[in-house]
């Protein structure tokens, strides 16, 4: 029996064509896309397809679309060996990160891919990206899928999705995973590094709660779909000269529940009283604040410099080496599944899906 893969089309450049009037690229329908890759029929798997009714540019992705995508995967979970999602590259890291939290204890691959040039373009990168994603999704050992996590495949590399960021709007190599190596490289052979793949353990607040309340009998081998997210969150990127008025206005937005604070270097921020006090007040108003670095690579280590000691003291949560994309997704997820700052902190600073390195080199300096 050939493995079965569900290929889901959400939109993105891969399926775009130039609008004859405006000359801007816009998504077109799935059947036209598949005509351009008759090669996929040669793959050793059965491919079923599902298309969003209105394929979109990924800049329009939001919670509703994530839910739709999650539901499609969840409803078809038992019938397929893996899932390949065609998605615009602009917000692919956000979607990949979010899916990684929505699906706890995955037993199959969900691979997102797309392209920098439309599939109809002579120089397109779409074909290789799609064909290799499908090949990766069917890799198995003794009848079980090898990859059991949410990944992004782009330009010869397979990444853990929640470790990625889009880095380049021009090159075919659009993504990077600065704090975790590629899970697989596609060259003459498909080299999957089995040691880098996610293998658990189950470290999830919702799982822990269920276990505690005995509301469900937790089975560690079973996938659980948890699509609820809370989106009253924002990213505040620091820059020299940011004013008191701006920080105060942001920290007092009605209904705000979480801030991802993009700080400098290893988690440093202004030491000015007004700044620290404004954050402190926000924390007292039950707003969770997570410290992530603006740097492309490396980790936050509060307490390494004087400029971060205060942040630690007032109760900021350390994002360690998480990307901003994954931090947003994790915050939306944890706001839903934790009910105190202590448990939010505990789970944010723990690796739930391989999204952070629990003990980074920088942090060791602070102990
Ligand atoms: N704007 C496109 C999108 O994200 C870019 C791409 O697909 O690469 O949908």
mmCIF file of C-alpha atoms and ligand atoms in Angstrom:
data_model
loop_
_atom_site.group_PDB
_atom_site.id
_atom_site.type_symbol
_atom_site.label_atom_id
_atom_site.label_comp_id
_atom_site.label_asym_id
_atom_site.label_seq_id
_atom_site.Cartn_x
_atom_site.Cartn_y
_atom_site.Cartn_z
ATOM 1 C CA UNK A 1 0.000 0.000 0.000
ATOM 2 C CA UNK A 2 1.362 3.395 -0.947
ATOM 3 C CA UNK A 3 1.493 6.076 1.759
ATOM 4 C CA UNK A 4 -1.160 8.751 1.508
ATOM 5 C CA UNK A 5 -0.360 12.435 1.767
ATOM 6 C CA UNK A 6 -2.799 15.301 1.999
ATOM 7 C CA UNK A 7 -1.555 18.317 0.055
ATOM 8 C CA UNK A 8 -3.210 21.488 1.327
ATOM 9 C CA UNK A 9 -3.140 24.697 -0.671
ATOM 10 C CA UNK A 10 -3.570 27.945 1.250
ATOM 11 C CA UNK A 11 -2.089 30.300 -1.361
ATOM 12 C CA UNK A 12 1.227 32.134 -1.649
ATOM 13 C CA UNK A 13 3.553 32.949 -4.542
ATOM 14 C CA UNK A 14 3.783 29.284 -5.534
ATOM 15 C CA UNK A 15 0.307 29.514 -7.050
ATOM 16 C CA UNK A 16 0.267 33.134 -8.149
ATOM 17 C CA UNK A 17 -0.078 34.732 -11.551
ATOM 18 C CA UNK A 18 0.231 38.326 -12.694
ATOM 19 C CA UNK A 19 -3.051 40.168 -12.785
ATOM 20 C CA UNK A 20 -3.349 41.382 -16.394
ATOM 21 C CA UNK A 21 -4.527 44.810 -15.261
ATOM 22 C CA UNK A 22 -2.520 45.695 -12.153
ATOM 23 C CA UNK A 23 0.488 43.457 -12.994
ATOM 24 C CA UNK A 24 0.576 42.500 -9.289
ATOM 25 C CA UNK A 25 0.896 38.847 -8.297
ATOM 26 C CA UNK A 26 -2.266 37.251 -6.930
ATOM 27 C CA UNK A 27 -3.239 33.710 -5.976
ATOM 28 C CA UNK A 28 -5.056 31.528 -8.504
ATOM 29 C CA UNK A 29 -6.759 28.185 -8.132
ATOM 30 C CA UNK A 30 -5.198 24.891 -7.250
ATOM 31 C CA UNK A 31 -6.086 22.886 -10.358
ATOM 32 C CA UNK A 32 -4.053 25.345 -12.464
ATOM 33 C CA UNK A 33 -1.136 24.927 -10.091
ATOM 34 C CA UNK A 34 -1.020 21.136 -10.337
ATOM 35 C CA UNK A 35 -1.001 21.226 -14.142
ATOM 36 C CA UNK A 36 2.495 22.685 -13.870
ATOM 37 C CA UNK A 37 3.901 19.716 -11.927
ATOM 38 C CA UNK A 38 2.853 16.505 -13.637
ATOM 39 C CA UNK A 39 6.003 14.987 -12.045
ATOM 40 C CA UNK A 40 4.270 14.504 -8.708
ATOM 41 C CA UNK A 41 2.391 11.572 -10.246
ATOM 42 C CA UNK A 42 5.702 9.716 -10.344
ATOM 43 C CA UNK A 43 6.139 9.857 -6.571
ATOM 44 C CA UNK A 44 5.675 6.680 -4.629
ATOM 45 C CA UNK A 45 2.604 7.886 -2.757
ATOM 46 C CA UNK A 46 -1.026 8.714 -3.208
ATOM 47 C CA UNK A 47 -1.722 12.418 -3.065
ATOM 48 C CA UNK A 48 -5.094 13.864 -2.161
ATOM 49 C CA UNK A 49 -5.603 17.591 -2.297
ATOM 50 C CA UNK A 50 -7.515 20.218 -0.368
ATOM 51 C CA UNK A 51 -7.634 23.848 -1.335
ATOM 52 C CA UNK A 52 -8.745 26.891 0.616
ATOM 53 C CA UNK A 53 -11.783 28.352 -1.151
ATOM 54 C CA UNK A 54 -10.018 31.653 -1.544
ATOM 55 C CA UNK A 55 -6.266 31.035 -1.781
ATOM 56 C CA UNK A 56 -4.528 33.966 -0.188
ATOM 57 C CA UNK A 57 -1.336 35.906 0.111
ATOM 58 C CA UNK A 58 0.034 34.813 3.477
ATOM 59 C CA UNK A 59 0.058 38.431 4.676
ATOM 60 C CA UNK A 60 -3.671 37.877 5.203
ATOM 61 C CA UNK A 61 -3.128 34.897 7.526
ATOM 62 C CA UNK A 62 -4.852 35.215 10.862
ATOM 63 C CA UNK A 63 -6.342 33.163 13.665
ATOM 64 C CA UNK A 64 -9.382 32.190 11.613
ATOM 65 C CA UNK A 65 -7.262 30.793 8.800
ATOM 66 C CA UNK A 66 -4.947 29.000 11.249
ATOM 67 C CA UNK A 67 -7.990 27.391 12.779
ATOM 68 C CA UNK A 68 -9.250 26.349 9.351
ATOM 69 C CA UNK A 69 -5.878 24.837 8.468
ATOM 70 C CA UNK A 70 -5.610 23.089 11.838
ATOM 71 C CA UNK A 71 -9.144 21.699 11.500
ATOM 72 C CA UNK A 72 -8.434 20.284 8.032
ATOM 73 C CA UNK A 73 -5.340 18.491 9.328
ATOM 74 C CA UNK A 74 -7.100 17.294 12.468
ATOM 75 C CA UNK A 75 -10.172 16.006 10.640
ATOM 76 C CA UNK A 76 -8.013 14.074 8.189
ATOM 77 C CA UNK A 77 -5.327 13.063 10.659
ATOM 78 C CA UNK A 78 -6.059 9.334 10.766
ATOM 79 C CA UNK A 79 -6.430 8.944 7.006
ATOM 80 C CA UNK A 80 -3.029 10.195 5.910
ATOM 81 C CA UNK A 81 0.600 9.426 6.673
ATOM 82 C CA UNK A 82 1.580 13.062 6.394
ATOM 83 C CA UNK A 83 0.569 16.580 5.392
ATOM 84 C CA UNK A 84 2.204 19.062 3.040
ATOM 85 C CA UNK A 85 0.943 22.631 3.243
ATOM 86 C CA UNK A 86 1.517 25.112 0.413
ATOM 87 C CA UNK A 87 1.761 28.536 2.020
ATOM 88 C CA UNK A 88 3.183 31.963 1.247
ATOM 89 C CA UNK A 89 6.680 32.391 2.603
ATOM 90 C CA UNK A 90 6.012 35.808 4.215
ATOM 91 C CA UNK A 91 4.255 34.427 7.285
ATOM 92 C CA UNK A 92 5.168 30.759 6.941
ATOM 93 C CA UNK A 93 7.283 30.806 10.117
ATOM 94 C CA UNK A 94 4.367 32.205 12.120
ATOM 95 C CA UNK A 95 1.958 29.575 10.776
ATOM 96 C CA UNK A 96 4.485 26.780 11.285
ATOM 97 C CA UNK A 97 5.149 27.906 14.855
ATOM 98 C CA UNK A 98 1.441 28.144 15.634
ATOM 99 C CA UNK A 99 0.666 24.702 14.195
ATOM 100 C CA UNK A 100 3.487 23.258 16.277
ATOM 101 C CA UNK A 101 1.707 24.368 19.463
ATOM 102 C CA UNK A 102 -1.786 23.461 18.246
ATOM 103 C CA UNK A 103 -0.733 19.863 17.616
ATOM 104 C CA UNK A 104 0.646 18.277 20.724
ATOM 105 C CA UNK A 105 2.401 14.952 20.408
ATOM 106 C CA UNK A 106 2.384 14.732 16.621
ATOM 107 C CA UNK A 107 2.912 11.263 15.215
ATOM 108 C CA UNK A 108 3.218 12.374 11.579
ATOM 109 C CA UNK A 109 4.874 15.160 9.595
ATOM 110 C CA UNK A 110 3.286 18.491 8.733
ATOM 111 C CA UNK A 111 5.602 20.129 6.192
ATOM 112 C CA UNK A 112 5.041 23.678 5.003
ATOM 113 C CA UNK A 113 6.546 24.840 1.770
ATOM 114 C CA UNK A 114 6.092 27.450 -0.942
ATOM 115 C CA UNK A 115 8.341 29.323 -3.307
ATOM 116 C CA UNK A 116 9.888 32.657 -4.173
ATOM 117 C CA UNK A 117 8.842 32.448 -7.821
ATOM 118 C CA UNK A 118 5.435 31.286 -9.091
ATOM 119 C CA UNK A 119 5.234 27.718 -10.354
ATOM 120 C CA UNK A 120 4.595 28.917 -13.890
ATOM 121 C CA UNK A 121 7.882 30.842 -14.001
ATOM 122 C CA UNK A 122 10.675 29.231 -16.010
ATOM 123 C CA UNK A 123 13.165 29.650 -13.154
ATOM 124 C CA UNK A 124 10.763 28.633 -10.423
ATOM 125 C CA UNK A 125 11.954 27.116 -7.151
ATOM 126 C CA UNK A 126 8.470 25.710 -6.559
ATOM 127 C CA UNK A 127 8.918 22.307 -8.140
ATOM 128 C CA UNK A 128 11.891 21.203 -6.100
ATOM 129 C CA UNK A 129 10.369 22.569 -2.919
ATOM 130 C CA UNK A 130 7.098 20.743 -3.449
ATOM 131 C CA UNK A 131 8.501 17.444 -4.728
ATOM 132 C CA UNK A 132 11.086 17.131 -1.939
ATOM 133 C CA UNK A 133 8.533 18.125 0.712
ATOM 134 C CA UNK A 134 6.318 15.290 -0.463
ATOM 135 C CA UNK A 135 9.267 12.904 -0.443
ATOM 136 C CA UNK A 136 10.216 13.924 3.073
ATOM 137 C CA UNK A 137 6.640 13.500 4.246
ATOM 138 C CA UNK A 138 6.584 9.844 3.171
ATOM 139 C CA UNK A 139 9.848 8.819 4.842
ATOM 140 C CA UNK A 140 9.126 6.005 7.257
ATOM 141 C CA UNK A 141 10.803 3.302 9.269
ATOM 142 C CA UNK A 142 9.018 0.059 10.032
ATOM 143 C CA UNK A 143 5.740 1.561 8.971
ATOM 144 C CA UNK A 144 6.007 4.678 11.176
ATOM 145 C CA UNK A 145 6.730 8.179 9.870
ATOM 146 C CA UNK A 146 10.271 9.352 10.630
ATOM 147 C CA UNK A 147 9.346 13.030 10.955
ATOM 148 C CA UNK A 148 6.843 13.739 13.717
ATOM 149 C CA UNK A 149 6.807 17.501 13.909
ATOM 150 C CA UNK A 150 5.925 20.687 12.032
ATOM 151 C CA UNK A 151 8.642 21.618 9.548
ATOM 152 C CA UNK A 152 9.411 24.056 6.774
ATOM 153 C CA UNK A 153 11.138 22.773 3.652
ATOM 154 C CA UNK A 154 12.708 25.443 1.489
ATOM 155 C CA UNK A 155 15.650 25.488 -0.924
ATOM 156 C CA UNK A 156 17.229 22.133 -0.071
ATOM 157 C CA UNK A 157 16.799 22.373 3.700
ATOM 158 C CA UNK A 158 14.280 21.007 6.150
ATOM 159 C CA UNK A 159 13.884 23.102 9.296
ATOM 160 C CA UNK A 160 11.942 22.793 12.529
ATOM 161 C CA UNK A 161 9.252 25.370 11.733
ATOM 162 C CA UNK A 162 9.232 27.004 15.160
ATOM 163 C CA UNK A 163 12.960 27.727 14.867
ATOM 164 C CA UNK A 164 12.726 29.616 11.593
ATOM 165 C CA UNK A 165 12.382 33.186 10.392
ATOM 166 C CA UNK A 166 12.071 34.535 6.877
ATOM 167 C CA UNK A 167 15.368 36.265 6.274
ATOM 168 C CA UNK A 168 15.469 37.084 2.621
ATOM 169 C CA UNK A 169 12.873 38.458 0.239
ATOM 170 C CA UNK A 170 15.067 37.954 -2.809
ATOM 171 C CA UNK A 171 17.086 34.760 -2.540
ATOM 172 C CA UNK A 172 15.644 31.302 -3.022
ATOM 173 C CA UNK A 173 17.134 30.494 0.374
ATOM 174 C CA UNK A 174 14.500 32.578 2.146
ATOM 175 C CA UNK A 175 14.592 30.994 5.607
ATOM 176 C CA UNK A 176 17.071 30.554 8.323
ATOM 177 C CA UNK A 177 17.082 28.663 11.600
ATOM 178 C CA UNK A 178 19.739 30.529 13.549
ATOM 179 C CA UNK A 179 19.558 28.617 16.823
ATOM 180 C CA UNK A 180 18.898 25.071 15.653
ATOM 181 C CA UNK A 181 20.488 23.116 12.802
ATOM 182 C CA UNK A 182 18.592 21.979 9.703
ATOM 183 C CA UNK A 183 16.858 18.667 10.251
ATOM 184 C CA UNK A 184 17.626 17.479 6.743
ATOM 185 C CA UNK A 185 19.619 18.546 3.724
ATOM 186 C CA UNK A 186 18.564 17.595 0.255
ATOM 187 C CA UNK A 187 21.519 16.856 -1.980
ATOM 188 C CA UNK A 188 22.188 13.764 -4.019
ATOM 189 C CA UNK A 189 20.604 11.959 -1.081
ATOM 190 C CA UNK A 190 17.942 13.072 1.348
ATOM 191 C CA UNK A 191 19.958 13.268 4.530
ATOM 192 C CA UNK A 192 17.718 13.426 7.575
ATOM 193 C CA UNK A 193 19.592 13.873 10.835
ATOM 194 C CA UNK A 194 17.586 11.610 13.107
ATOM 195 C CA UNK A 195 19.318 12.943 16.222
ATOM 196 C CA UNK A 196 17.906 16.418 15.601
ATOM 197 C CA UNK A 197 14.302 15.390 15.105
ATOM 198 C CA UNK A 198 11.775 16.158 17.826
ATOM 199 C CA UNK A 199 11.007 13.178 20.010
ATOM 200 C CA UNK A 200 9.114 14.734 22.912
ATOM 201 C CA UNK A 201 8.857 14.540 25.873
ATOM 202 C CA UNK A 202 5.285 15.542 26.633
ATOM 203 C CA UNK A 203 5.690 18.876 28.348
ATOM 204 C CA UNK A 204 2.436 20.628 27.929
ATOM 205 C CA UNK A 205 0.344 22.696 30.323
ATOM 206 C CA UNK A 206 -2.945 21.439 28.904
ATOM 207 C CA UNK A 207 -1.700 17.872 29.229
ATOM 208 C CA UNK A 208 -0.583 18.478 32.800
ATOM 209 C CA UNK A 209 -3.961 20.001 33.671
ATOM 210 C CA UNK A 210 -5.863 17.065 32.215
ATOM 211 C CA UNK A 211 -3.657 14.674 34.115
ATOM 212 C CA UNK A 212 -4.209 16.579 37.341
ATOM 213 C CA UNK A 213 -7.959 16.814 36.951
ATOM 214 C CA UNK A 214 -8.167 13.292 35.556
ATOM 215 C CA UNK A 215 -10.653 14.808 33.093
ATOM 216 C CA UNK A 216 -9.220 12.650 30.345
ATOM 217 C CA UNK A 217 -6.991 9.676 30.555
ATOM 218 C CA UNK A 218 -3.760 11.038 29.129
ATOM 219 C CA UNK A 219 -2.136 8.746 26.635
ATOM 220 C CA UNK A 220 1.361 9.861 25.792
ATOM 221 C CA UNK A 221 1.254 8.267 22.348
ATOM 222 C CA UNK A 222 -1.799 10.101 21.200
ATOM 223 C CA UNK A 223 -1.887 13.345 19.217
ATOM 224 C CA UNK A 224 -3.983 16.096 20.783
ATOM 225 C CA UNK A 225 -5.338 19.038 18.845
ATOM 226 C CA UNK A 226 -5.594 22.252 20.852
ATOM 227 C CA UNK A 227 -6.622 25.035 18.491
ATOM 228 C CA UNK A 228 -7.683 27.696 21.007
ATOM 229 C CA UNK A 229 -5.444 30.754 21.042
ATOM 230 C CA UNK A 230 -5.641 34.181 22.658
ATOM 231 C CA UNK A 231 -4.624 36.989 20.359
ATOM 232 C CA UNK A 232 -4.575 40.069 22.628
ATOM 233 C CA UNK A 233 -0.812 40.265 22.230
ATOM 234 C CA UNK A 234 1.768 42.476 20.557
ATOM 235 C CA UNK A 235 5.450 42.821 19.771
ATOM 236 C CA UNK A 236 7.241 45.875 21.145
ATOM 237 C CA UNK A 237 10.612 46.372 19.495
ATOM 238 C CA UNK A 238 12.927 48.680 21.408
ATOM 239 C CA UNK A 239 15.048 51.286 19.673
ATOM 240 C CA UNK A 240 17.275 54.005 21.080
ATOM 241 C CA UNK A 241 15.074 57.037 21.590
ATOM 242 C CA UNK A 242 11.780 55.232 22.164
ATOM 243 C CA UNK A 243 9.646 57.606 24.175
ATOM 244 C CA UNK A 244 7.882 57.292 27.475
ATOM 245 C CA UNK A 245 4.580 58.185 25.799
ATOM 246 C CA UNK A 246 4.868 55.405 23.254
ATOM 247 C CA UNK A 247 5.793 52.728 25.801
ATOM 248 C CA UNK A 248 3.081 53.871 28.176
ATOM 249 C CA UNK A 249 0.418 53.975 25.437
ATOM 250 C CA UNK A 250 1.313 50.441 24.362
ATOM 251 C CA UNK A 251 1.416 48.994 27.870
ATOM 252 C CA UNK A 252 -2.015 50.389 28.703
ATOM 253 C CA UNK A 253 -3.936 49.171 25.655
ATOM 254 C CA UNK A 254 -7.306 47.979 27.002
ATOM 255 C CA UNK A 255 -7.597 44.176 27.018
ATOM 256 C CA UNK A 256 -3.933 43.584 26.282
ATOM 257 C CA UNK A 257 -2.738 40.270 27.741
ATOM 258 C CA UNK A 258 0.807 39.819 26.522
ATOM 259 C CA UNK A 259 3.832 41.672 25.175
ATOM 260 C CA UNK A 260 6.799 40.178 23.396
ATOM 261 C CA UNK A 261 9.496 42.706 24.225
ATOM 262 C CA UNK A 262 12.266 42.685 21.628
ATOM 263 C CA UNK A 263 15.308 43.851 23.539
ATOM 264 C CA UNK A 264 18.944 44.388 22.595
ATOM 265 C CA UNK A 265 21.671 41.735 22.619
ATOM 266 C CA UNK A 266 21.301 39.199 25.391
ATOM 267 C CA UNK A 267 18.092 40.785 26.691
ATOM 268 C CA UNK A 268 19.163 44.327 27.569
ATOM 269 C CA UNK A 269 16.936 47.389 27.804
ATOM 270 C CA UNK A 270 17.056 51.007 29.014
ATOM 271 C CA UNK A 271 17.611 51.345 32.762
ATOM 272 C CA UNK A 272 15.551 54.564 32.984
ATOM 273 C CA UNK A 273 13.098 54.559 35.876
ATOM 274 C CA UNK A 274 10.085 55.448 33.721
ATOM 275 C CA UNK A 275 10.789 52.490 31.481
ATOM 276 C CA UNK A 276 11.155 49.892 34.216
ATOM 277 C CA UNK A 277 8.185 51.297 36.151
ATOM 278 C CA UNK A 278 5.911 51.217 33.104
ATOM 279 C CA UNK A 279 6.724 47.541 32.537
ATOM 280 C CA UNK A 280 6.264 46.840 36.226
ATOM 281 C CA UNK A 281 2.791 48.388 36.175
ATOM 282 C CA UNK A 282 1.865 46.341 33.116
ATOM 283 C CA UNK A 283 2.965 43.173 34.933
ATOM 284 C CA UNK A 284 0.885 44.193 37.937
ATOM 285 C CA UNK A 285 -2.064 44.555 35.571
ATOM 286 C CA UNK A 286 -1.671 40.887 34.670
ATOM 287 C CA UNK A 287 0.027 41.472 31.331
ATOM 288 C CA UNK A 288 2.654 38.808 30.624
ATOM 289 C CA UNK A 289 5.908 40.214 29.241
ATOM 290 C CA UNK A 290 8.454 37.990 27.525
ATOM 291 C CA UNK A 291 11.985 39.168 26.829
ATOM 292 C CA UNK A 292 13.288 38.093 23.399
ATOM 293 C CA UNK A 293 16.358 39.350 21.631
ATOM 294 C CA UNK A 294 16.391 41.463 18.480
ATOM 295 C CA UNK A 295 19.529 39.580 17.428
ATOM 296 C CA UNK A 296 19.176 37.001 14.703
ATOM 297 C CA UNK A 297 21.017 34.367 16.721
ATOM 298 C CA UNK A 298 21.803 33.740 20.384
ATOM 299 C CA UNK A 299 19.762 33.954 23.537
ATOM 300 C CA UNK A 300 18.423 36.221 26.244
ATOM 301 C CA UNK A 301 20.260 35.928 29.548
ATOM 302 C CA UNK A 302 18.703 38.311 32.058
ATOM 303 C CA UNK A 303 21.234 39.241 34.681
ATOM 304 C CA UNK A 304 24.293 38.996 32.454
ATOM 305 C CA UNK A 305 24.445 42.796 32.161
ATOM 306 C CA UNK A 306 23.290 45.453 34.556
ATOM 307 C CA UNK A 307 20.832 46.573 31.877
ATOM 308 C CA UNK A 308 18.814 43.384 32.246
ATOM 309 C CA UNK A 309 18.941 42.760 35.988
ATOM 310 C CA UNK A 310 15.972 45.081 36.557
ATOM 311 C CA UNK A 311 13.893 43.227 33.992
ATOM 312 C CA UNK A 312 14.534 39.978 35.777
ATOM 313 C CA UNK A 313 13.713 41.510 39.149
ATOM 314 C CA UNK A 314 10.323 42.875 38.083
ATOM 315 C CA UNK A 315 9.313 39.499 36.635
ATOM 316 C CA UNK A 316 9.838 39.425 32.883
ATOM 317 C CA UNK A 317 9.799 35.934 31.416
ATOM 318 C CA UNK A 318 12.900 34.837 29.522
ATOM 319 C CA UNK A 319 12.346 33.939 25.879
ATOM 320 C CA UNK A 320 15.830 32.370 25.852
ATOM 321 C CA UNK A 321 16.736 31.705 22.208
ATOM 322 C CA UNK A 322 13.188 31.669 20.824
ATOM 323 C CA UNK A 323 12.389 33.520 17.595
ATOM 324 C CA UNK A 324 9.859 36.350 17.743
ATOM 325 C CA UNK A 325 7.617 34.311 15.434
ATOM 326 C CA UNK A 326 7.566 31.341 17.795
ATOM 327 C CA UNK A 327 7.288 33.602 20.844
ATOM 328 C CA UNK A 328 4.056 35.119 19.531
ATOM 329 C CA UNK A 329 2.627 31.674 18.818
ATOM 330 C CA UNK A 330 3.697 30.301 22.186
ATOM 331 C CA UNK A 331 2.275 33.282 24.009
ATOM 332 C CA UNK A 332 -1.098 32.932 22.242
ATOM 333 C CA UNK A 333 -1.093 29.262 23.201
ATOM 334 C CA UNK A 334 0.034 29.638 26.803
ATOM 335 C CA UNK A 335 -2.332 32.512 27.554
ATOM 336 C CA UNK A 336 -5.078 30.017 26.771
ATOM 337 C CA UNK A 337 -3.654 27.120 28.777
ATOM 338 C CA UNK A 338 -2.108 28.655 31.887
ATOM 339 C CA UNK A 339 -3.803 30.621 34.631
ATOM 340 C CA UNK A 340 -1.002 32.235 36.629
ATOM 341 C CA UNK A 341 2.221 34.080 35.893
ATOM 342 C CA UNK A 342 4.122 31.269 37.602
ATOM 343 C CA UNK A 343 2.779 28.566 35.321
ATOM 344 C CA UNK A 344 3.041 30.831 32.249
ATOM 345 C CA UNK A 345 6.710 31.376 33.123
ATOM 346 C CA UNK A 346 7.348 27.719 33.847
ATOM 347 C CA UNK A 347 6.007 26.578 30.474
ATOM 348 C CA UNK A 348 7.385 29.497 28.476
ATOM 349 C CA UNK A 349 10.871 28.762 29.734
ATOM 350 C CA UNK A 350 10.474 25.036 29.004
ATOM 351 C CA UNK A 351 10.789 23.538 25.561
ATOM 352 C CA UNK A 352 7.294 22.323 24.627
ATOM 353 C CA UNK A 353 7.909 21.519 20.959
ATOM 354 C CA UNK A 354 11.644 22.024 20.561
ATOM 355 C CA UNK A 355 11.235 25.798 20.114
ATOM 356 C CA UNK A 356 13.869 26.833 22.659
ATOM 357 C CA UNK A 357 17.181 25.602 23.969
ATOM 358 C CA UNK A 358 16.443 25.268 27.664
ATOM 359 C CA UNK A 359 19.953 26.081 28.767
ATOM 360 C CA UNK A 360 21.775 28.414 26.420
ATOM 361 C CA UNK A 361 25.461 29.263 26.598
ATOM 362 C CA UNK A 362 24.634 32.867 27.514
ATOM 363 C CA UNK A 363 22.420 31.830 30.410
ATOM 364 C CA UNK A 364 25.152 29.726 31.946
ATOM 365 C CA UNK A 365 27.080 32.991 32.524
ATOM 366 C CA UNK A 366 24.313 34.200 34.823
ATOM 367 C CA UNK A 367 24.194 31.256 37.185
HETATM 368 N N1 LIG B 1 3.576 37.465 -0.532
HETATM 369 C C1 LIG B 1 3.752 36.033 -0.693
HETATM 370 C C2 LIG B 1 3.034 35.337 0.454
HETATM 371 O O1 LIG B 1 3.563 35.246 1.520
HETATM 372 C C3 LIG B 1 5.189 35.692 -0.732
HETATM 373 C C4 LIG B 1 5.488 34.219 -0.923
HETATM 374 O O2 LIG B 1 4.646 33.406 -1.105
HETATM 375 O O3 LIG B 1 6.656 33.865 -0.931
HETATM 376 O O4 LIG B 1 1.942 34.882 0.285
#
